[in-house]
Coordinates of C-alpha atoms in Angstrom, one line a residue:
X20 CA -22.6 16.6 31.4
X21 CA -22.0 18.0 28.1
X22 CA -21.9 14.9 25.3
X23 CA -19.2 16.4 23.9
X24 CA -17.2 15.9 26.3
X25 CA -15.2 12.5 26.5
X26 CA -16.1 10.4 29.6
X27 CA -12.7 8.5 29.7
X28 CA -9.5 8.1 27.9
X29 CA -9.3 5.8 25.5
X30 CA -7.3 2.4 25.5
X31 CA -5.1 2.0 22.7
X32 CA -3.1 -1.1 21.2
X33 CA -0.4 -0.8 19.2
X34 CA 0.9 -3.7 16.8
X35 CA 3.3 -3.8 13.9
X36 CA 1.9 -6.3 11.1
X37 CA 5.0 -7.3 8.6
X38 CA 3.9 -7.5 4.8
X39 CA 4.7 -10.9 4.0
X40 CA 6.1 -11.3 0.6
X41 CA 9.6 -11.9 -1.4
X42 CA 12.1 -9.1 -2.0
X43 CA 11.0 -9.2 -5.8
X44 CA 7.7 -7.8 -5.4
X45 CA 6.0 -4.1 -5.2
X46 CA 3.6 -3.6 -2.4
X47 CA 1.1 -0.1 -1.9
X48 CA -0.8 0.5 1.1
X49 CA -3.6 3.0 1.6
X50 CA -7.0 3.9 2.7
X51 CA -9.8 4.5 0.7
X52 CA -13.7 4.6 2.1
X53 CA -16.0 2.7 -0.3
X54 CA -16.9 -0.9 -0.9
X55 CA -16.9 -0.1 -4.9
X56 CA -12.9 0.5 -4.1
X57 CA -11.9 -2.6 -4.9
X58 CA -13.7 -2.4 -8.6
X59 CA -12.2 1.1 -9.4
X60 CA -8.7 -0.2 -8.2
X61 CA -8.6 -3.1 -10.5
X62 CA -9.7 -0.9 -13.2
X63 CA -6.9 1.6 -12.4
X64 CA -4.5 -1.4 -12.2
X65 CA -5.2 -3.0 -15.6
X66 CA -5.6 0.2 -17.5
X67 CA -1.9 0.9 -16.5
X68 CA -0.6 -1.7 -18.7
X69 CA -0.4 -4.9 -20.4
X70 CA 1.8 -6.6 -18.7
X71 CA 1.3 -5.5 -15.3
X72 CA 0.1 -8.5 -13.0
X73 CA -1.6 -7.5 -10.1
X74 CA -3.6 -8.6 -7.0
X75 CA -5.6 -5.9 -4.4
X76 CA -7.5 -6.4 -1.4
X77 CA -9.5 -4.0 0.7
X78 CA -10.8 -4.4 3.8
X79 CA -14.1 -3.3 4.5
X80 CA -15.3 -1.3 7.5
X81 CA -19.2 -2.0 8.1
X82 CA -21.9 -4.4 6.9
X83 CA -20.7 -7.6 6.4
X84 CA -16.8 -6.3 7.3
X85 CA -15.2 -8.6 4.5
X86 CA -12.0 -8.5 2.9
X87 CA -12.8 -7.7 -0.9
X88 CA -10.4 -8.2 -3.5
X89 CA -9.7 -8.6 -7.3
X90 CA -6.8 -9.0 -9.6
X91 CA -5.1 -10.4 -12.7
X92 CA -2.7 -12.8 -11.0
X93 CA -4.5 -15.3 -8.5
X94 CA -1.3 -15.6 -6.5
X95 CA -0.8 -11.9 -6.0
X96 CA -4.9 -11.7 -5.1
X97 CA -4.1 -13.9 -2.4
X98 CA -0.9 -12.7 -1.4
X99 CA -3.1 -9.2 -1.0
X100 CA -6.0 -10.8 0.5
X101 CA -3.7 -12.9 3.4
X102 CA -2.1 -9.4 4.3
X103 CA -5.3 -7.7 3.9
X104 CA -6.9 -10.2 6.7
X105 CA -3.4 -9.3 8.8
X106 CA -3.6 -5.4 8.8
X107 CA -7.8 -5.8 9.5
X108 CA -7.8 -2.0 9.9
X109 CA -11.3 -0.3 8.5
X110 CA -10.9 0.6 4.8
X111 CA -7.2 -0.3 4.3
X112 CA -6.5 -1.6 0.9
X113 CA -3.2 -4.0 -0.3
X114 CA -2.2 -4.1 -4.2
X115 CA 0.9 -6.3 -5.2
X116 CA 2.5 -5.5 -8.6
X117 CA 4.8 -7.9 -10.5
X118 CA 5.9 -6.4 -13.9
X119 CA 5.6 -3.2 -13.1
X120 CA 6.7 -0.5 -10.4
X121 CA 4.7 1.6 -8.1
X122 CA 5.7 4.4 -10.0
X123 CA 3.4 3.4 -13.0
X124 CA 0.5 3.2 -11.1
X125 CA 0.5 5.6 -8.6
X126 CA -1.1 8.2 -10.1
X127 CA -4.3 6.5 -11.7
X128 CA -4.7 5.1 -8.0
X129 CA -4.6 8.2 -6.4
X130 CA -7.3 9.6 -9.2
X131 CA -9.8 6.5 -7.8
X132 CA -12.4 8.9 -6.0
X133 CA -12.4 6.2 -3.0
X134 CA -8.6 6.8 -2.4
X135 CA -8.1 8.6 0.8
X136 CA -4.5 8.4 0.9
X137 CA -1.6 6.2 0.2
X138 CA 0.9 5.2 3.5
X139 CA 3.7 3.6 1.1
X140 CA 5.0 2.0 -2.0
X141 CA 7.7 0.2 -1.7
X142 CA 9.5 -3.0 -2.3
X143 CA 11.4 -2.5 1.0
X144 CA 10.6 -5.0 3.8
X145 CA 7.6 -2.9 5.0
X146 CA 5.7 -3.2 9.0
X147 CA 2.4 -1.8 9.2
X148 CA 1.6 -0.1 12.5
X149 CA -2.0 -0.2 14.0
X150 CA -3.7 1.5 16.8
X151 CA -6.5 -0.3 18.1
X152 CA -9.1 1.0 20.6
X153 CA -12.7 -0.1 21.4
X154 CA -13.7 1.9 18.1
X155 CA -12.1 -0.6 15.7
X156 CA -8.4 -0.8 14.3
X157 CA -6.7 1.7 11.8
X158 CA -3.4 2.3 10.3
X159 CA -1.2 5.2 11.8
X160 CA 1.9 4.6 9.4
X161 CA 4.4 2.2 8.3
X162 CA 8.2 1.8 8.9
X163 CA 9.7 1.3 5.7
X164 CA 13.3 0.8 4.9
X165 CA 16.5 1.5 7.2
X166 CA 17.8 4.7 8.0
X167 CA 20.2 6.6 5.5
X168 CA 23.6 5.6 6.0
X169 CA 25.1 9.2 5.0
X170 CA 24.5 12.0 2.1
X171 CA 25.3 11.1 -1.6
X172 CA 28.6 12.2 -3.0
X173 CA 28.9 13.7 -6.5
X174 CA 29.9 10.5 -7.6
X175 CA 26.6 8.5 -5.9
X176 CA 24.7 12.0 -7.9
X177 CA 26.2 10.4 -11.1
X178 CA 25.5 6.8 -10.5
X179 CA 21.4 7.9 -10.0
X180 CA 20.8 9.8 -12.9
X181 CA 22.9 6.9 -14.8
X182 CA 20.8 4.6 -13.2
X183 CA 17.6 6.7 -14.1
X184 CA 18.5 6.5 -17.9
X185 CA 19.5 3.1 -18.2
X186 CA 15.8 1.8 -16.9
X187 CA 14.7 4.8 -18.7
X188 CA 13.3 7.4 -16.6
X189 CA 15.4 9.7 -17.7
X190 CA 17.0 10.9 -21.2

């Protein structure tokens, strides 16, 4: 028989983990590959700003297969670390943000060479979904948010970019 060839179908499992944690707080989940992650995400995280308080967690794959995880504020570290343990898919990582948004750290973590890929960031009520199979367990996406209710007006047009220059995106 040809090794290539698979032997079997798989069996797979599918879960939805919920994020626990208040409506007030930001939440990013992604993948990255390395157990020097957690270090170059902190780093990210505290070089985005001063008052950004933060806590990540990153579950390793191999070795000793621990939850790693760093941060500025210890409740947010465990806050990350408790859903870390939760999702227990290979290489999944869990950052919390309070004083600041997603936006103003997305970029520096997706320049962290261990970043493979961000599923969402959000402060939405957020399920992860997992696939499990004899292999181990990984993320396959999230569900995030509700479904739109219709298309913006011209009016709902103007109350955004109000919006975006009162909390100053905008000019």
């Amino acid at each position: 028989m040809n090794s290539a060839e698979p032997t079997a179908r798989p069996d797979v499992e599918l879960t939805a983990v919920r994020i626990d944690k208040d409506d007030d707080l930001n939440v990013i989940i992604g993948q990255a590959h390395f157990i020097k992650t957690i270090e170059d995400l902190h780093e990210a995280l505290a070089g985005a700003g001063p008052h950004l308080r933060f806590g990540v967690a990153f579950c390793e794959a191999s070795g000793p297969r621990l939850v790693r995880h760093s941060g500025n504020d210890a409740d947010l570290v465990a806050l990350a670390t408790r859903n870390a343990m939760a999702i227990a898919a290979g290489h999944a990582f869990v950052v919390f943000l309070r004083e600041g948004y997603p936006v103003n750290v997305l970029n520096a973590i997706r320049h962290v060479p261990e970043v493979c890929g961000i599923f969402c960031a959000t402060s939405n009520t957020v399920q992860v979904l997992i696939a499990q199979t004899d292999c181990g367990r990984g993320i396959i996406g999230v569900i995030d948010g509700q479904p739109p209710l219709g298309a913006e007006t011209l009016e709902d047009q103007d109350d955004r970019k109000r919006l975006l220059r009162v909390i100053g995106y905008k000019l």
